[in-house]
Amino acid sequence: MEKEIKNNEFSEELQSSSVNEEVDVENKSATADEPLDKNLKLMSPTRMVVRRFFRSKLSVVGLVMVIGLFLFSFIGPFIYHAVVPGLDGNGWQQDEKDESGRWEQTISEYTYKLNGKEYTVHQTLEKYEKDNVLAKPSKLHPLGTDKSGYDVLSRLMYGGRVSLIVSFLAVFIITVLGIIAGGLAGYFGGVIDNIIMRICDILMCLPGIPILLIVGVLLNGWISKGFFFIDGETRIYYLMIFISCISWPGTARLVRGQILFLREQEYMVAAEAMGYSTGRKIFKHLIPNVMPQLIVQMTLGLGSMIIYESTLSYLGFGVKAPNTAWGTILNLFEESNGFEIAMANPLIWVPAGLCIVIAVLGFNFVGDGLRDALDPKARR
């Protein structure tokens, strides 16, 4: 009897399992009959580019570096003023000297002979300095003060604002001029193409740094004569605009080469057949397809512009005191005793140099990541 009960239970389990298998087979056949489009998840091009960008570790590191510099330069002063209020309670500004004053003691000694005997005289001189210059790091000045009594950390933050804004402004102007010139040359060709390309050849042959130095000297002369629209704070913007006006040929050649390839595509033939205007075909159908390459060019150009600005400020043709930029902080070495001051106070110039290095590396890493993410032929 027990064997018969067990056999019956086993047969019931087999029947139930066979029924379940039949149901599964029917479900599989039903899903197999469904169209494949329902099982696919389409991904937008933007989302795909973002995913490919964040797969690269260097791209993420570069993005973090750039965002960190922006937060340090634009948000950092507000936090710094709240933590270190300064002498007047408003925090250290970039043009505010520490005039708390201090006494300096200079001990000197000299030896003289009298009646065949040598005598040594020690002399102590005390001098009161109004500006607290070259102060060591403290709670009041986390990175100390520079040779003029300015707070180093505050000038580092405000200098980052100038360097970043000027670089973005220059790259924006270069891109706009390059798009207009390259778009016209690539689309129309012929005489227009020859004229624009010859202008590009002339501008690319010009020595950039020497011409910028000449323009800087001219701006100094105009400032000394009291031209109302030029001062020590805005002169760097005029210089970077001049740099933009002679640096757009590379972008123009890139846009021209892409448009020469794109204008023969099928969608451009369709746009021609539909009677679209020339401006619409260039700026609505051709330029948007060139933007991926332009974005990469812009990110890589930001690093070059920061180096340009730092070089000009270091040579004294950029931002003038009491305003500051990263390059202005580095011109400490220009003085006769600048080397001794720099070696004794590395916190004055090392942070500014690190900020320039981080900015250039960050923008280059982001540019490389965007180039790989926007290239459909790159490995995923």
Tab-separated table of C-alpha atoms in Angstrom:
chain	number	residue	atom	x	y	z
A	1	MET	CA	0.000	0.000	0.000
A	2	GLU	CA	2.787	2.432	0.864
A	3	LYS	CA	4.517	1.720	-2.488
A	4	GLU	CA	1.257	2.380	-4.386
A	5	ILE	CA	0.785	5.736	-2.568
A	6	LYS	CA	4.348	6.774	-3.381
A	7	ASN	CA	3.915	5.784	-7.047
A	8	ASN	CA	0.712	7.790	-7.264
A	9	GLU	CA	2.396	10.868	-5.765
A	10	PHE	CA	5.329	10.507	-8.164
A	11	SER	CA	2.980	10.226	-11.167
A	12	GLU	CA	1.108	13.345	-10.065
A	13	GLU	CA	4.390	15.292	-9.841
A	14	LEU	CA	5.344	14.154	-13.340
A	15	GLN	CA	1.987	15.272	-14.699
A	16	SER	CA	2.228	18.697	-13.031
A	17	SER	CA	5.792	19.206	-14.283
A	18	SER	CA	4.784	18.250	-17.813
A	19	VAL	CA	1.939	20.760	-17.665
A	20	ASN	CA	4.326	23.462	-16.479
A	21	GLU	CA	6.756	22.648	-19.283
A	22	GLU	CA	3.958	22.906	-21.825
A	23	VAL	CA	2.978	26.309	-20.439
A	24	ASP	CA	6.613	27.486	-20.594
A	25	VAL	CA	6.909	26.289	-24.180
A	26	GLU	CA	3.743	28.146	-25.096
A	27	ASN	CA	5.030	31.323	-23.421
A	28	LYS	CA	8.348	31.025	-25.234
A	29	SER	CA	6.613	30.518	-28.549
A	30	ALA	CA	4.401	33.502	-27.815
A	31	THR	CA	7.353	35.734	-27.022
A	32	ALA	CA	9.185	34.402	-30.041
A	33	ASP	CA	6.283	35.465	-32.248
A	34	GLU	CA	6.470	39.036	-30.934
A	35	PRO	CA	8.406	41.594	-33.050
A	36	LEU	CA	12.017	42.080	-32.087
A	37	ASP	CA	11.582	45.862	-31.848
A	38	LYS	CA	9.736	45.449	-28.548
A	39	ASN	CA	12.717	43.684	-26.993
A	40	LEU	CA	15.210	46.379	-28.015
A	41	LYS	CA	15.979	49.461	-25.979
A	42	LEU	CA	17.053	52.373	-28.133
A	43	MET	CA	19.707	54.708	-26.708
A	44	SER	CA	19.895	58.342	-27.704
A	45	PRO	CA	23.182	59.561	-29.236
A	46	THR	CA	23.724	61.962	-26.345
A	47	ARG	CA	23.329	59.216	-23.765
A	48	MET	CA	25.684	56.963	-25.698
A	49	VAL	CA	28.346	59.700	-25.862
A	50	VAL	CA	27.995	60.357	-22.131
A	51	ARG	CA	28.359	56.659	-21.311
A	52	ARG	CA	31.438	56.307	-23.473
A	53	PHE	CA	32.935	59.463	-21.988
A	54	PHE	CA	32.550	58.275	-18.396
A	55	ARG	CA	34.039	54.875	-19.200
A	56	SER	CA	37.435	56.539	-19.573
A	57	LYS	CA	39.114	57.090	-16.217
A	58	LEU	CA	41.285	59.909	-17.532
A	59	SER	CA	38.197	61.741	-18.788
A	60	VAL	CA	36.563	61.520	-15.378
A	61	VAL	CA	39.771	62.683	-13.689
A	62	GLY	CA	40.021	65.643	-16.069
A	63	LEU	CA	36.386	66.583	-15.481
A	64	VAL	CA	36.903	66.474	-11.714
A	65	MET	CA	40.008	68.659	-12.048
A	66	VAL	CA	38.190	71.270	-14.136
A	67	ILE	CA	35.111	71.350	-11.888
A	68	GLY	CA	37.355	71.584	-8.827
A	69	LEU	CA	39.162	74.622	-10.265
A	70	PHE	CA	35.873	76.357	-11.037
A	71	LEU	CA	34.564	75.712	-7.537
A	72	PHE	CA	37.860	76.885	-6.059
A	73	SER	CA	37.845	80.112	-8.099
A	74	PHE	CA	34.172	81.091	-7.997
A	75	ILE	CA	32.792	79.512	-4.802
A	76	GLY	CA	36.006	79.386	-2.784
A	77	PRO	CA	36.201	83.141	-1.996
A	78	PHE	CA	32.778	83.117	-0.314
A	79	ILE	CA	33.752	80.193	1.911
A	80	TYR	CA	37.171	81.703	2.577
A	81	HIS	CA	35.669	85.034	3.627
A	82	ALA	CA	33.334	83.264	6.025
A	83	VAL	CA	36.116	81.213	7.614
A	84	VAL	CA	38.869	83.877	7.592
A	85	PRO	CA	37.128	87.259	7.946
A	86	GLY	CA	40.321	89.325	7.767
A	87	LEU	CA	41.049	92.507	9.673
A	88	ASP	CA	37.863	94.378	8.748
A	89	GLY	CA	35.549	91.364	8.883
A	90	ASN	CA	34.887	91.280	5.107
A	91	GLY	CA	37.575	88.767	4.206
A	92	TRP	CA	40.766	89.284	2.248
A	93	GLN	CA	40.155	90.759	-1.200
A	94	GLN	CA	42.636	90.494	-4.057
A	95	ASP	CA	43.505	94.209	-3.796
A	96	GLU	CA	43.579	94.416	0.008
A	97	LYS	CA	46.928	94.629	1.769
A	98	ASP	CA	47.565	93.458	5.298
A	99	GLU	CA	48.514	96.733	6.997
A	100	SER	CA	48.538	95.334	10.514
A	101	GLY	CA	52.214	96.289	10.704
A	102	ARG	CA	55.140	94.563	12.379
A	103	TRP	CA	58.541	95.297	13.848
A	104	GLU	CA	61.617	94.000	12.102
A	105	GLN	CA	64.922	93.578	13.883
A	106	THR	CA	68.227	93.576	12.040
A	107	ILE	CA	71.253	92.429	14.049
A	108	SER	CA	74.638	93.368	12.689
A	109	GLU	CA	78.129	93.196	14.069
A	110	TYR	CA	81.464	94.650	13.057
A	111	THR	CA	85.005	94.412	14.350
A	112	TYR	CA	87.562	97.202	14.748
A	113	LYS	CA	91.056	97.490	16.205
A	114	LEU	CA	92.098	99.983	18.849
A	115	ASN	CA	95.580	100.108	20.367
A	116	GLY	CA	96.362	96.716	18.917
A	117	LYS	CA	93.260	95.078	20.334
A	118	GLU	CA	90.202	93.842	18.430
A	119	TYR	CA	86.736	94.849	19.569
A	120	THR	CA	83.438	93.412	18.312
A	121	VAL	CA	80.333	95.585	18.394
A	122	HIS	CA	76.836	94.133	18.103
A	123	GLN	CA	74.169	96.476	16.823
A	124	THR	CA	70.415	95.864	16.724
A	125	LEU	CA	68.243	97.976	14.436
A	126	GLU	CA	64.476	97.977	14.755
A	127	LYS	CA	62.253	99.099	11.918
A	128	TYR	CA	58.464	99.284	11.756
A	129	GLU	CA	56.915	97.946	8.542
A	130	LYS	CA	53.388	99.102	7.801
A	131	ASP	CA	52.656	96.231	5.363
A	132	ASN	CA	52.864	92.703	6.663
A	133	VAL	CA	54.914	91.399	3.703
A	134	LEU	CA	56.181	87.846	3.205
A	135	ALA	CA	54.306	86.651	6.290
A	136	LYS	CA	54.485	82.975	7.128
A	137	PRO	CA	51.340	80.790	6.972
A	138	SER	CA	48.999	81.410	9.902
A	139	LYS	CA	45.306	81.375	10.768
A	140	LEU	CA	44.973	84.874	9.333
A	141	HIS	CA	46.854	83.950	6.134
A	142	PRO	CA	46.755	80.178	5.395
A	143	LEU	CA	49.352	80.559	2.616
A	144	GLY	CA	51.029	83.679	3.948
A	145	THR	CA	51.400	87.027	2.160
A	146	ASP	CA	53.393	88.006	-0.898
A	147	LYS	CA	56.051	90.673	-1.402
A	148	SER	CA	53.428	93.461	-1.353
A	149	GLY	CA	51.428	92.268	1.650
A	150	TYR	CA	48.543	90.696	-0.284
A	151	ASP	CA	46.972	87.457	0.932
A	152	VAL	CA	48.264	84.658	-1.325
A	153	LEU	CA	45.258	82.328	-1.082
A	154	SER	CA	42.775	85.103	-1.856
A	155	ARG	CA	44.755	86.232	-4.905
A	156	LEU	CA	45.011	82.625	-6.041
A	157	MET	CA	41.208	82.294	-6.059
A	158	TYR	CA	40.508	85.614	-7.740
A	159	GLY	CA	43.326	85.017	-10.204
A	160	GLY	CA	41.661	81.766	-11.250
A	161	ARG	CA	38.531	83.692	-12.179
A	162	VAL	CA	40.463	85.949	-14.542
A	163	SER	CA	42.456	83.120	-16.113
A	164	LEU	CA	39.424	80.892	-16.706
A	165	ILE	CA	37.095	83.641	-17.960
A	166	VAL	CA	39.717	85.068	-20.330
A	167	SER	CA	40.498	81.598	-21.721
A	168	PHE	CA	36.840	80.765	-22.344
A	169	LEU	CA	36.278	84.154	-23.972
A	170	ALA	CA	39.222	83.668	-26.332
A	171	VAL	CA	38.178	80.131	-27.296
A	172	PHE	CA	34.591	81.284	-27.935
A	173	ILE	CA	35.728	84.078	-30.272
A	174	ILE	CA	38.124	81.728	-32.095
A	175	THR	CA	35.346	79.188	-32.611
A	176	VAL	CA	32.836	81.739	-33.913
A	177	LEU	CA	35.314	83.267	-36.373
A	178	GLY	CA	36.485	79.822	-37.473
A	179	ILE	CA	32.921	78.595	-38.074
A	180	ILE	CA	32.006	81.631	-40.173
A	181	ALA	CA	35.185	81.663	-42.257
A	182	GLY	CA	35.460	77.889	-42.651
A	183	GLY	CA	31.766	77.492	-43.416
A	184	LEU	CA	31.856	80.074	-46.194
A	185	ALA	CA	35.087	78.701	-47.663
A	186	GLY	CA	33.951	75.080	-47.607
A	187	TYR	CA	30.468	75.654	-48.988
A	188	PHE	CA	31.107	78.181	-51.763
A	189	GLY	CA	34.638	77.197	-52.771
A	190	GLY	CA	36.229	78.930	-55.749
A	191	VAL	CA	37.355	82.527	-55.286
A	192	ILE	CA	35.879	82.845	-51.775
A	193	ASP	CA	37.714	79.717	-50.670
A	194	ASN	CA	41.015	80.960	-52.116
A	195	ILE	CA	40.725	84.382	-50.451
A	196	ILE	CA	39.868	82.977	-47.013
A	197	MET	CA	42.568	80.304	-47.165
A	198	ARG	CA	45.238	82.833	-48.202
A	199	ILE	CA	44.250	85.010	-45.235
A	200	CYS	CA	44.623	81.910	-43.048
A	201	ASP	CA	48.087	81.261	-44.479
A	202	ILE	CA	49.186	84.827	-43.716
A	203	LEU	CA	47.871	84.727	-40.137
A	204	MET	CA	49.474	81.351	-39.464
A	205	CYS	CA	52.863	82.743	-40.495
A	206	LEU	CA	52.752	85.572	-37.948
A	207	PRO	CA	54.920	85.159	-34.816
A	208	GLY	CA	52.366	85.204	-32.020
A	209	ILE	CA	54.388	86.047	-28.904
A	210	PRO	CA	56.459	88.928	-30.393
A	211	ILE	CA	53.341	90.564	-31.826
A	212	LEU	CA	51.574	90.219	-28.489
A	213	LEU	CA	54.508	91.882	-26.745
A	214	ILE	CA	54.295	94.801	-29.194
A	215	VAL	CA	50.546	95.108	-28.596
A	216	GLY	CA	51.183	94.973	-24.841
A	217	VAL	CA	53.641	97.883	-25.105
A	218	LEU	CA	51.072	99.870	-27.109
A	219	LEU	CA	48.425	99.208	-24.470
A	220	ASN	CA	50.841	100.382	-21.759
A	221	GLY	CA	51.333	103.632	-23.663
A	222	TRP	CA	47.601	104.172	-24.088
A	223	ILE	CA	47.012	103.487	-20.384
A	224	SER	CA	49.706	106.013	-19.426
A	225	LYS	CA	48.033	108.625	-21.657
A	226	GLY	CA	44.712	108.073	-19.887
A	227	PHE	CA	42.597	106.353	-22.539
A	228	PHE	CA	39.242	105.957	-20.807
A	229	PHE	CA	38.388	102.534	-22.220
A	230	ILE	CA	41.658	100.798	-21.245
A	231	ASP	CA	42.915	100.235	-17.728
A	232	GLY	CA	45.066	97.743	-15.849
A	233	GLU	CA	42.146	95.373	-15.249
A	234	THR	CA	40.723	95.193	-18.781
A	235	ARG	CA	43.991	95.174	-20.744
A	236	ILE	CA	44.242	91.379	-20.590
A	237	TYR	CA	40.847	91.110	-22.285
A	238	TYR	CA	42.034	93.279	-25.177
A	239	LEU	CA	45.134	91.135	-25.509
A	240	MET	CA	43.149	87.889	-25.565
A	241	ILE	CA	40.729	89.325	-28.137
A	242	PHE	CA	43.759	90.150	-30.288
A	243	ILE	CA	45.021	86.582	-29.810
A	244	SER	CA	41.617	85.312	-30.946
A	245	CYS	CA	41.725	87.461	-34.071
A	246	ILE	CA	44.987	85.852	-35.208
A	247	SER	CA	44.337	82.288	-33.937
A	248	TRP	CA	41.162	81.289	-35.783
A	249	PRO	CA	42.758	79.859	-38.994
A	250	GLY	CA	43.192	76.387	-37.438
A	251	THR	CA	39.492	76.153	-36.602
A	252	ALA	CA	38.560	77.536	-40.011
A	253	ARG	CA	40.608	74.858	-41.783
A	254	LEU	CA	38.975	72.150	-39.669
A	255	VAL	CA	35.460	73.403	-40.483
A	256	ARG	CA	36.297	73.793	-44.174
A	257	GLY	CA	37.613	70.242	-44.471
A	258	GLN	CA	34.542	68.766	-42.783
A	259	ILE	CA	32.118	70.785	-44.928
A	260	LEU	CA	33.880	69.753	-48.146
A	261	PHE	CA	33.086	66.169	-47.137
A	262	LEU	CA	29.569	66.750	-45.795
A	263	ARG	CA	28.195	68.882	-48.624
A	264	GLU	CA	28.224	65.855	-50.971
A	265	GLN	CA	26.060	63.743	-48.658
A	266	GLU	CA	22.501	62.684	-49.526
A	267	TYR	CA	20.770	64.931	-47.011
A	268	MET	CA	22.483	67.971	-48.530
A	269	VAL	CA	21.261	66.947	-51.977
A	270	ALA	CA	17.750	66.699	-50.509
A	271	ALA	CA	18.111	70.146	-48.898
A	272	GLU	CA	19.199	71.547	-52.264
A	273	ALA	CA	16.198	69.959	-53.980
A	274	MET	CA	13.819	71.437	-51.392
A	275	GLY	CA	15.132	74.919	-52.117
A	276	TYR	CA	16.548	75.799	-48.701
A	277	SER	CA	18.474	79.027	-48.421
A	278	THR	CA	22.273	79.034	-48.283
A	279	GLY	CA	22.379	80.215	-44.669
A	280	ARG	CA	20.005	77.456	-43.578
A	281	LYS	CA	22.021	74.769	-45.333
A	282	ILE	CA	25.300	75.977	-43.819
A	283	PHE	CA	24.267	76.787	-40.266
A	284	LYS	CA	21.440	74.268	-39.774
A	285	HIS	CA	22.598	71.212	-41.710
A	286	LEU	CA	26.382	71.440	-42.089
A	287	ILE	CA	27.684	73.200	-38.960
A	288	PRO	CA	25.761	70.970	-36.479
A	289	ASN	CA	27.486	67.944	-38.008
A	290	VAL	CA	30.868	69.599	-37.474
A	291	MET	CA	30.181	70.453	-33.823
A	292	PRO	CA	31.628	67.196	-32.364
A	293	GLN	CA	35.047	68.008	-33.827
A	294	LEU	CA	34.681	71.656	-32.769
A	295	ILE	CA	33.882	70.712	-29.181
A	296	VAL	CA	37.067	68.673	-28.991
A	297	GLN	CA	39.025	71.530	-30.565
A	298	MET	CA	37.610	73.981	-28.030
A	299	THR	CA	38.466	71.874	-24.984
A	300	LEU	CA	42.022	71.340	-26.195
A	301	GLY	CA	42.344	75.054	-27.024
A	302	LEU	CA	41.396	76.097	-23.485
A	303	GLY	CA	44.663	74.745	-22.145
A	304	SER	CA	46.639	76.705	-24.739
A	305	MET	CA	44.801	79.924	-23.896
A	306	ILE	CA	45.538	79.527	-20.180
A	307	ILE	CA	49.248	79.165	-21.014
A	308	TYR	CA	49.057	82.258	-23.250
A	309	GLU	CA	47.437	84.317	-20.491
A	310	SER	CA	49.887	83.091	-17.867
A	311	THR	CA	52.858	83.915	-20.109
A	312	LEU	CA	51.633	87.445	-20.785
A	313	SER	CA	50.886	88.093	-17.117
A	314	TYR	CA	54.275	86.700	-16.124
A	315	LEU	CA	56.032	89.039	-18.564
A	316	GLY	CA	54.100	92.001	-17.155
A	317	PHE	CA	51.825	92.525	-20.190
A	318	GLY	CA	48.729	90.964	-18.666
A	319	VAL	CA	46.823	91.785	-15.512
A	320	LYS	CA	48.354	94.627	-13.524
A	321	ALA	CA	48.440	94.959	-9.741
A	322	PRO	CA	46.417	95.212	-7.577
A	323	ASN	CA	44.382	92.854	-9.786
A	324	THR	CA	45.812	89.427	-10.264
A	325	ALA	CA	45.920	86.287	-12.389
A	326	TRP	CA	47.856	83.049	-12.043
A	327	GLY	CA	50.641	84.337	-14.246
A	328	THR	CA	50.895	87.576	-12.275
A	329	ILE	CA	51.653	85.612	-9.116
A	330	LEU	CA	54.572	83.932	-10.889
A	331	ASN	CA	56.329	87.173	-11.922
A	332	LEU	CA	57.990	87.213	-8.513
A	333	PHE	CA	61.142	85.925	-10.220
A	334	GLU	CA	61.541	89.086	-12.308
A	335	GLU	CA	62.958	91.130	-9.432
A	336	SER	CA	66.666	91.301	-8.674
A	337	ASN	CA	66.240	89.302	-5.462
A	338	GLY	CA	63.291	87.328	-6.752
A	339	PHE	CA	65.111	84.015	-6.697
A	340	GLU	CA	66.004	84.327	-3.013
A	341	ILE	CA	62.456	85.385	-2.101
A	342	ALA	CA	60.956	82.527	-4.128
A	343	MET	CA	63.203	79.893	-2.585
A	344	ALA	CA	62.488	81.164	0.931
A	345	ASN	CA	58.710	81.418	0.311
A	346	PRO	CA	57.621	78.577	-2.028
A	347	LEU	CA	53.963	78.906	-0.957
A	348	ILE	CA	53.757	82.168	-2.911
A	349	TRP	CA	54.339	80.692	-6.375
A	350	VAL	CA	54.020	76.885	-6.147
A	351	PRO	CA	50.166	76.880	-5.754
A	352	ALA	CA	49.769	79.155	-8.785
A	353	GLY	CA	51.985	76.881	-10.873
A	354	LEU	CA	50.016	73.845	-9.728
A	355	CYS	CA	46.728	75.525	-10.697
A	356	ILE	CA	48.044	76.183	-14.220
A	357	VAL	CA	49.235	72.579	-14.560
A	358	ILE	CA	45.932	71.184	-13.250
A	359	ALA	CA	43.902	73.407	-15.595
A	360	VAL	CA	45.883	72.465	-18.704
A	361	LEU	CA	45.900	68.744	-17.861
A	362	GLY	CA	42.209	68.766	-16.968
A	363	PHE	CA	41.129	70.393	-20.231
A	364	ASN	CA	43.386	68.071	-22.256
A	365	PHE	CA	41.992	64.974	-20.514
A	366	VAL	CA	38.423	66.157	-21.147
A	367	GLY	CA	39.253	66.878	-24.781
A	368	ASP	CA	40.775	63.435	-25.307
A	369	GLY	CA	37.746	61.812	-23.677
A	370	LEU	CA	35.313	63.736	-25.870
A	371	ARG	CA	37.301	62.858	-28.982
A	372	ASP	CA	37.080	59.148	-28.176
A	373	ALA	CA	33.414	59.357	-27.144
A	374	LEU	CA	32.328	61.245	-30.262
A	375	ASP	CA	34.246	58.994	-32.661
A	376	PRO	CA	31.912	56.166	-33.743
A	377	LYS	CA	34.854	54.120	-35.022
A	378	ALA	CA	36.670	54.104	-31.682
A	379	ARG	CA	36.720	50.995	-29.544
A	380	ARG	CA	34.013	50.847	-26.914
